[in-house]
Coordinates of C-alpha atoms and ligand atoms in Angstrom, one line a residue:
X30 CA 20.6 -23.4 -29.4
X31 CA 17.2 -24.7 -27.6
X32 CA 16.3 -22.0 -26.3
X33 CA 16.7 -18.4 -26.1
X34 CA 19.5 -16.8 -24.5
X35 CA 17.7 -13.3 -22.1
X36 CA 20.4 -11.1 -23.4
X37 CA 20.0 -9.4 -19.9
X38 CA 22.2 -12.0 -18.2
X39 CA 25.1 -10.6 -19.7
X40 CA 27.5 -7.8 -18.6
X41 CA 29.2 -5.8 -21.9
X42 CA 31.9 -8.1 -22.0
X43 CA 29.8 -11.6 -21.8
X44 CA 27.4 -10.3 -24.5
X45 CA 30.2 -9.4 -27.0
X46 CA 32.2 -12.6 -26.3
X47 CA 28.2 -14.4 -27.0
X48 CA 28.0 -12.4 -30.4
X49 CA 31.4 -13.3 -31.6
X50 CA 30.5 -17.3 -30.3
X51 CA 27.9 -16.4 -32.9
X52 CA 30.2 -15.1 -35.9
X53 CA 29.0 -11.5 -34.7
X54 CA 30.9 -8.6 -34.2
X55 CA 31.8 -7.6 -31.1
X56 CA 30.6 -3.9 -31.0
X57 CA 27.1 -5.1 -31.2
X58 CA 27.7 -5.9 -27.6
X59 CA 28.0 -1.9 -26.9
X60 CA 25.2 -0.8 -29.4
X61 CA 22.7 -3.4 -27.8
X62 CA 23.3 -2.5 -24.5
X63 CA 23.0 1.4 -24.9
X64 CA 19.4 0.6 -26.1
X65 CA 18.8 -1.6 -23.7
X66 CA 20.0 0.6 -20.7
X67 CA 20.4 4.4 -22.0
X68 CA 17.4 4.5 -24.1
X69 CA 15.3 1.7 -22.8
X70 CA 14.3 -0.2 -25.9
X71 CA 14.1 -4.2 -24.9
X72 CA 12.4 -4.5 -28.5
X73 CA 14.9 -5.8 -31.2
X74 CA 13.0 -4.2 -34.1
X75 CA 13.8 -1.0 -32.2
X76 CA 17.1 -1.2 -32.4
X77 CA 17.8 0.9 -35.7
X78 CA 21.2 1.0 -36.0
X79 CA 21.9 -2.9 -36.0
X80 CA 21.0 -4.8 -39.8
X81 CA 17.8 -6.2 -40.2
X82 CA 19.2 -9.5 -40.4
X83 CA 21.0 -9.6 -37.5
X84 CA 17.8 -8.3 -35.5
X85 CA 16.1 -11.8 -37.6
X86 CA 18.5 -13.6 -35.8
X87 CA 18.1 -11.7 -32.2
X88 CA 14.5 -12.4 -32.9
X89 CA 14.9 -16.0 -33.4
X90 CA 17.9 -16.7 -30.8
X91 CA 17.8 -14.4 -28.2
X92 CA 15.3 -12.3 -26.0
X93 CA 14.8 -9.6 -23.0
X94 CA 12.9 -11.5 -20.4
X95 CA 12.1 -8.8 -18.0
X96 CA 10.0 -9.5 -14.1
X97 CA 6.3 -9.2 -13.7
X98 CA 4.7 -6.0 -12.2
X99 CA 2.4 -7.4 -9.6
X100 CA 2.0 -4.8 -7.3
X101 CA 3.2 -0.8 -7.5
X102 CA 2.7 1.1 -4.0
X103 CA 3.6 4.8 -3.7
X104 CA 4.2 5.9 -0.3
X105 CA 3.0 9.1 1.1
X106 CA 7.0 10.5 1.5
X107 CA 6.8 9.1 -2.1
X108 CA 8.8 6.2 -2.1
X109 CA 7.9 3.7 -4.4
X110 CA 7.7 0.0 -3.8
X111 CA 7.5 -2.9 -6.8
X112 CA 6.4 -6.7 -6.2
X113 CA 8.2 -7.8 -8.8
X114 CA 7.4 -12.0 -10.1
X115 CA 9.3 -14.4 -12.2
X116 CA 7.6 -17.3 -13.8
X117 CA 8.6 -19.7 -11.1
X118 CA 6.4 -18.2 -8.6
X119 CA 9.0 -16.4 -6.9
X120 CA 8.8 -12.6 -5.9
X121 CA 11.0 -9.9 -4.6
X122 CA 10.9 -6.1 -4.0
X123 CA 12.3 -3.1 -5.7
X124 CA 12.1 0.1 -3.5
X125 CA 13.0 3.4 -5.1
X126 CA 13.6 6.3 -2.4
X127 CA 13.2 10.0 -4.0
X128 CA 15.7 12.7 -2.4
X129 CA 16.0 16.4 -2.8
X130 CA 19.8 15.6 -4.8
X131 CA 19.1 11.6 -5.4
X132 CA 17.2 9.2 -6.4
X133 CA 18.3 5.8 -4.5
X134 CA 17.0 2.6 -5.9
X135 CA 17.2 -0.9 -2.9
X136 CA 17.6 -3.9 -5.5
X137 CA 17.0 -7.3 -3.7
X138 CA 19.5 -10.2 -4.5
X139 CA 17.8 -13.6 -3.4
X140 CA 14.0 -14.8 -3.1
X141 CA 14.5 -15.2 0.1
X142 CA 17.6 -15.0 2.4
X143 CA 19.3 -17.4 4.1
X144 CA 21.1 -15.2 6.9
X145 CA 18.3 -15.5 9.8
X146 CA 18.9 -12.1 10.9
X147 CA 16.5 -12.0 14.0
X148 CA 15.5 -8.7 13.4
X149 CA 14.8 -8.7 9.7
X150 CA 11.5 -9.5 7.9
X151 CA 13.1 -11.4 4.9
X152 CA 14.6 -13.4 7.4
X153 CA 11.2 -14.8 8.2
X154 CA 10.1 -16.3 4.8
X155 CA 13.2 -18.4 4.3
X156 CA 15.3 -18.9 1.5
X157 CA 14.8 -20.2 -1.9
X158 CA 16.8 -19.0 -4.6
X159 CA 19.5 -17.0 -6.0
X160 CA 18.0 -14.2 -8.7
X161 CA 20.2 -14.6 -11.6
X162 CA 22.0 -11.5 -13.3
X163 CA 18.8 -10.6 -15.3
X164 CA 16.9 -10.9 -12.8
X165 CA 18.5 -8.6 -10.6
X166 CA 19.4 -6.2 -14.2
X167 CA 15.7 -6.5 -14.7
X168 CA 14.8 -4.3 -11.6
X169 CA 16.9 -1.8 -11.9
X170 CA 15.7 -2.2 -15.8
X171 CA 11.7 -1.8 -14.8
X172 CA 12.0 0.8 -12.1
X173 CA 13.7 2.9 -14.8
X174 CA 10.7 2.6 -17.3
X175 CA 8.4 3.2 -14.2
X176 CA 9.6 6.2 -13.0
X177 CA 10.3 7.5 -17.0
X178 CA 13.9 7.5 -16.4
X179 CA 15.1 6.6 -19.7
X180 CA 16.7 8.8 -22.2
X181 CA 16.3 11.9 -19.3
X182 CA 19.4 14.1 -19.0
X183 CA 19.8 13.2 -15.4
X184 CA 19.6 10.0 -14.1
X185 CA 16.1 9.6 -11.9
X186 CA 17.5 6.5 -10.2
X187 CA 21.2 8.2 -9.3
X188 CA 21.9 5.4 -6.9
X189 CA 22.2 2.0 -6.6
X190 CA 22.2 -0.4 -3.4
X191 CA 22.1 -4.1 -3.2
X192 CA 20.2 -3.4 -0.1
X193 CA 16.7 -5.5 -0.9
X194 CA 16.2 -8.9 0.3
X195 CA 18.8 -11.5 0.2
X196 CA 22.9 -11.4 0.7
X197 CA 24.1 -10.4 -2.4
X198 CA 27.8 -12.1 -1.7
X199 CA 26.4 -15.2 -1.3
X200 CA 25.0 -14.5 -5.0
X201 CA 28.5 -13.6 -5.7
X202 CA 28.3 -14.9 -9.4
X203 CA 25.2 -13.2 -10.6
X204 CA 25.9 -10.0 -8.6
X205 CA 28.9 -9.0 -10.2
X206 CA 27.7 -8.8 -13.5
X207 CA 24.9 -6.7 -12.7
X208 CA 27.1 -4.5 -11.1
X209 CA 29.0 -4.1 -13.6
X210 CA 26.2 -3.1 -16.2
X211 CA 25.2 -0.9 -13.8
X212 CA 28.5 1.1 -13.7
X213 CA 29.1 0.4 -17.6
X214 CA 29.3 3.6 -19.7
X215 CA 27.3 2.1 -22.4
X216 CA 24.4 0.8 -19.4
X217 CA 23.7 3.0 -16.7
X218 CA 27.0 4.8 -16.1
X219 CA 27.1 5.1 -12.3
X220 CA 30.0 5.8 -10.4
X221 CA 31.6 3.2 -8.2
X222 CA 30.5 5.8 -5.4
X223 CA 26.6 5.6 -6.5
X224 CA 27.0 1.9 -5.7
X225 CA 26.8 0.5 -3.0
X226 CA 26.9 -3.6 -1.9
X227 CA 25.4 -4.2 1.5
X228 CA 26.9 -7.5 3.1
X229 CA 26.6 -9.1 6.6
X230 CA 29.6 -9.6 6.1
X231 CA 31.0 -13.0 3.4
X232 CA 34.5 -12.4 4.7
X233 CA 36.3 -14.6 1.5
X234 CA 33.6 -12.7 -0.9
X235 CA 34.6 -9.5 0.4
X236 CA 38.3 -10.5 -0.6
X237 CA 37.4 -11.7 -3.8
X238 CA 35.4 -8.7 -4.5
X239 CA 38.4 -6.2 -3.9
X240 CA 40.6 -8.1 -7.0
X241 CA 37.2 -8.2 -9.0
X242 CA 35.4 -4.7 -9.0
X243 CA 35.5 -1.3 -7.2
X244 CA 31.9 -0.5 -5.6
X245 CA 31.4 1.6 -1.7
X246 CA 30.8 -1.1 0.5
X247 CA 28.1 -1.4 3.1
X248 CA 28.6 -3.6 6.5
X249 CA 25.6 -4.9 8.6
X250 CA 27.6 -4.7 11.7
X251 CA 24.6 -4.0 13.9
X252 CA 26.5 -5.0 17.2
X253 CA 29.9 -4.4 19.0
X254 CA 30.9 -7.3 20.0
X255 CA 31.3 -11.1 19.1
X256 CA 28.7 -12.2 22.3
X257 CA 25.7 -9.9 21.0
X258 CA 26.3 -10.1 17.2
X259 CA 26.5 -13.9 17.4
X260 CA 22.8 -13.7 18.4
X261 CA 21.4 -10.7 16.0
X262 CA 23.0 -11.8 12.8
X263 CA 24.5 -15.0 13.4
X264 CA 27.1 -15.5 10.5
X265 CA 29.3 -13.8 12.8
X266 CA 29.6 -17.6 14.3
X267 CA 31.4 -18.0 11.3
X268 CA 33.1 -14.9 10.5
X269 CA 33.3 -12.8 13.6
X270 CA 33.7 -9.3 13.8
X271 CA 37.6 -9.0 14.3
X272 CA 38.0 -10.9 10.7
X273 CA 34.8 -9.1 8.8
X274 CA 36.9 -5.4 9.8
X275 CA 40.3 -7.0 8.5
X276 CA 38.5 -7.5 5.3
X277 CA 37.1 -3.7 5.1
X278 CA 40.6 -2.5 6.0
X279 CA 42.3 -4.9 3.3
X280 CA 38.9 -3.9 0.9
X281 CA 39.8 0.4 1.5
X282 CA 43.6 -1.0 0.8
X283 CA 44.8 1.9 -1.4
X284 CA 41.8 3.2 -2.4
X285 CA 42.7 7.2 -1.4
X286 CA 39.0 8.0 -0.7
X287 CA 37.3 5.1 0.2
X288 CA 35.2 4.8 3.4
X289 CA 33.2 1.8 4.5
X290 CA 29.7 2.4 5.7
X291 CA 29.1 0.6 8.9
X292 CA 25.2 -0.3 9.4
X293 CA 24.0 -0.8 12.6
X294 CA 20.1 -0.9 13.4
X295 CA 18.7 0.9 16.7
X296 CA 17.2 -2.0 19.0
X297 CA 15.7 -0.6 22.0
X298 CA 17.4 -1.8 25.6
X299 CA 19.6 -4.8 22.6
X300 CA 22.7 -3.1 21.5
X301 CA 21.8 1.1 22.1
X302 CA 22.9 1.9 25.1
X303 CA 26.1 4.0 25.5
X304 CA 28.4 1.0 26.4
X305 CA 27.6 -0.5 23.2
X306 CA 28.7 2.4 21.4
X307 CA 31.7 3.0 23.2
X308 CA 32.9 -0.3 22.4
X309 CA 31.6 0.2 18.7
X310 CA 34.4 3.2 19.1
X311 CA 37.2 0.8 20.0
X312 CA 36.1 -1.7 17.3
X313 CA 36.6 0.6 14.3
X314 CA 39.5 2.2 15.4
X315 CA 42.0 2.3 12.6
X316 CA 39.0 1.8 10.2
X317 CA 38.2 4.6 7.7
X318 CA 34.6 4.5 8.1
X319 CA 31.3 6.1 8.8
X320 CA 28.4 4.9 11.0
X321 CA 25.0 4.5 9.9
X322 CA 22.1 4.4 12.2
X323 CA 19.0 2.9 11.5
X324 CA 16.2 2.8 13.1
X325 CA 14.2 -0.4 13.5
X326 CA 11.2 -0.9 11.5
X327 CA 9.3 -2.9 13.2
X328 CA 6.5 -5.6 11.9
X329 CA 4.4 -8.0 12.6
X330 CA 5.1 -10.9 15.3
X331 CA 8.8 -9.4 16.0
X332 CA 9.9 -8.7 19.7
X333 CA 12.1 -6.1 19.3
X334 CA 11.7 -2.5 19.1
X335 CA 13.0 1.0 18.1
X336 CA 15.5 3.0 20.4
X337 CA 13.8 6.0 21.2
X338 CA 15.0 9.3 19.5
X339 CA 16.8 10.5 22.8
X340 CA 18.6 7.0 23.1
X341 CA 19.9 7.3 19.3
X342 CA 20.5 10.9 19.6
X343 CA 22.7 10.2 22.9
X344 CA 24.6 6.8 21.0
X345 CA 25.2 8.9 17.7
X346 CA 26.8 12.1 19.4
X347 CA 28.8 9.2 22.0
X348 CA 30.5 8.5 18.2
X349 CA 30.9 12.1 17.0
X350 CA 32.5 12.9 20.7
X351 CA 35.5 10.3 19.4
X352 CA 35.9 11.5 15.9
X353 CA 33.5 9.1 13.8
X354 CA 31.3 10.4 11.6
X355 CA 27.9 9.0 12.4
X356 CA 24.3 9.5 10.6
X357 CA 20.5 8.6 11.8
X358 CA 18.9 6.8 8.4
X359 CA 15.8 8.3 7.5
X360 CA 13.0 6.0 7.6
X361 CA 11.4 6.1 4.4
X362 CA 8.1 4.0 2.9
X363 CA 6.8 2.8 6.5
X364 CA 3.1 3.4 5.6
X365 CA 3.6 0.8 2.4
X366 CA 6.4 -1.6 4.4
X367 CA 9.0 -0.6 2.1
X368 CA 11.5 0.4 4.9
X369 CA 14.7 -1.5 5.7
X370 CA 13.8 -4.6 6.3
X371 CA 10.7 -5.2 5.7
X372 CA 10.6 -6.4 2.5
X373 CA 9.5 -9.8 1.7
X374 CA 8.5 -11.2 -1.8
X375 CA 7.0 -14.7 -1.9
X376 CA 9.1 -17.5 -2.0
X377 CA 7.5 -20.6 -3.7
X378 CA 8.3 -23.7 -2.9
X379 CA 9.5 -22.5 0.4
X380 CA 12.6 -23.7 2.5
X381 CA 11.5 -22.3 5.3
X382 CA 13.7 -22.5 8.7
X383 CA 11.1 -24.7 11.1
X384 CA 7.6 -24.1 8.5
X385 CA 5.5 -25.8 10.6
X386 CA 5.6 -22.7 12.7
X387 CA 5.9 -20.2 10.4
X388 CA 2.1 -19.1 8.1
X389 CA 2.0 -17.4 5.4
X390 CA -0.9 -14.6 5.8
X391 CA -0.4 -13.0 2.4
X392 CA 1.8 -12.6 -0.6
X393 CA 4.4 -10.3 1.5
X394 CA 3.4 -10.7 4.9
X395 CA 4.5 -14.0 7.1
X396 CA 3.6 -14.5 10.7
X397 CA 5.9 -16.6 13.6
X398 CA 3.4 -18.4 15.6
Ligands
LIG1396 N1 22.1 -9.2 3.4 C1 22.6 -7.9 3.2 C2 21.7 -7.0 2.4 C3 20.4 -6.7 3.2 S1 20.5 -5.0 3.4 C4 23.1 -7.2 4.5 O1 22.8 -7.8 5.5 O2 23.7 -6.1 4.5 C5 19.3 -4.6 4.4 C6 19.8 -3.8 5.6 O3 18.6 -3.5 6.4 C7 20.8 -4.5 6.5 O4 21.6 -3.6 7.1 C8 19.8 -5.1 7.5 O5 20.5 -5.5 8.6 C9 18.9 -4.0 7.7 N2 17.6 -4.4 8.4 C10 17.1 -5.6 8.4 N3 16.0 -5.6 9.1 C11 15.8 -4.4 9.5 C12 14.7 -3.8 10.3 N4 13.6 -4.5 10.6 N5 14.8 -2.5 10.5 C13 15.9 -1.8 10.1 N6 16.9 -2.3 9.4 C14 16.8 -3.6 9.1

């Protein structure tokens, strides 16, 4: 070995195949990740229950590389947002949202994304990497030690959505093994239900992720039809709408209980008005799934804005009138830009769509001129 292997790269099963690579037994697999991710010990002298020389050998062969704090922001509705940095410059967020029965923690994917949503913030900065599997492990990792999370009889963060910055099926092999340590009983021990993967919508991902794993599944519909959806998110020029709700239906298959969660952002006078959501009606037909409205955050240099609270009021009960269950998202962290949407990191080295006219004002803040 050259270097050490970051034993947080591994899901349950990759670690124990690693140790018995290494003449090790497998079980060490399940003892090291319950400290790591039930009690929170990322130190191997720590681990008590494992031989002193085999923690020698962790010491000498393997560590727990875990993201730089930069920044911790606490919004006044007490949501929590982390600038997290790895030591190639790169930076992401981490936003935890506290509820009165949940604690929901938005863990980004990419430095960057490469989707060019129009309406999205992360859009703006480009893209410039995939985060690999400890990376994305480490967030959920740190925001645990933050909030004192470890070791408590309830889990603080209950929740789990690949909702931060970048699509995570186009991270589709560094996703799924962070997924599964966080559903592992010997890591964090969520249910598929507590979850969730947000995609705009990687039609062959979505495929492969039915065979592969069993997590709720969020679509970034955002638009009704083909026309309008081509121009707001535009991989619908290559997987358009009729084919992205073939692969929910195919992804609910037998799953008795499942529902997909259909996202779709409020933009005032863009896709809002009651036309929109009647054909959003005829779109999902046949679809078991619910409806979640968001309201646009707004930031800087962006031309759209919000529907007013009438116009989302009128589109949400225009789906409950035909039987769809439909919810308003609660905008959470606005005073701290932690709300969908608008998080941005830093990229280094950035690839950024047209970057003569785009100028980076701060470390998470990039204007269009
Ligand atoms: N790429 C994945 C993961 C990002 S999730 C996806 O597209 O699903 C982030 C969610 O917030 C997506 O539904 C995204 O469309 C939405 N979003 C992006 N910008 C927003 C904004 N300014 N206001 C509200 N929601 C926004």
């Amino acid at each position: 070995m050259t270097s050490k292997t970051n034993l947080l790269d591994f899901d349950r099963e990759a670690m124990a195949a690693f140790f018995v690579e290494h003449g090790e037994k497998r079980f060490r697999a399940d003892q090291i990740t319950q400290w790591l991710h039930q009690n929170g010990v990322n130190d191997f002298d720590q681990m008590t229950n494992i031989s002193k020389a085999l923690r020698a050998w962790l010491n000498e062969y393997c560590e727990i590389v875990l993201p730089e704090i930069v920044r911790d922001e606490v919004s006044d509705d007490g949501t929590r947002k982390w600038l997290f940095r790895f030591p190639d410059g790169n930076a992401i967020e981490t936003v935890f949202i506290p509820e009165s029965d949940r604690g929901t923690l938005c863990v980004s994917s990419q430095a960057g994304c490469i989707l060019d949503c129009t309406f999205c913030a992360t859009a703006q900065q480009g893209f410039n990497r995939n985060l690999t599997t400890a990376e994305i492990v480490g967030q959920v990792w740190l925001a645990n030690k933050l909030l004192g999370g470890f070791g408590q009889r309830h889990n603080v963060v209950s929740n789990i959505v690949m909702m931060g910055m970048g699509e995570p099926l186009y991270n589709y092999r560094n996703v799924i093994p962070a997924l599964r340590v966080f559903m592992d009983d010997f890591g964090y021990g969520l249910s598929s239900r507590r979850v969730t993967l947000s995609t705009a919508g990687v039609v062959p991902h979505i495929d492969k992720l039915a065979g592969d794993l069993d997590v709720s599944l969020a679509i970034s519909l955002h638009a009704p039809n083909d026309e309008l959806r081509n121009r707001l998110v535009p991989l619908n020029q290559r997987f358009p709408i009729r084919e992205l709700l073939d692969a929910c239906r195919s992804y609910i298959g037998e799953r008795a209980t499942r529902k997909i969660t259909i996202e779709y952002v409020m933009l005032d006078g863009v896709n809002d008005q009651v036309k929109h959501a009647r054909q959003l009606i005829q779109v999902l037909r046949g679809l078991r799934a619910k409806v979640n409205l968001i309201p646009f955050n707004s930031f800087q240099g962006i031309p759209y804005q919000c529907s007013s609270p009438d116009q989302i009021r009128r589109f949400s009960e225009t789906l409950q009138a035909a039987g769809l269950v439909a919810t308003i998202r609660k905008t959470r962290g606005q005073d701290i830009d932690a709300a969908c949407g608008q998080l941005a990191g830093k990229v280094s080295n950035r690839l950024m769509r047209g970057s003569t006219d785009i100028q980076v004002i701060s470390d998470r803040q990039v204007v269009v001129q």
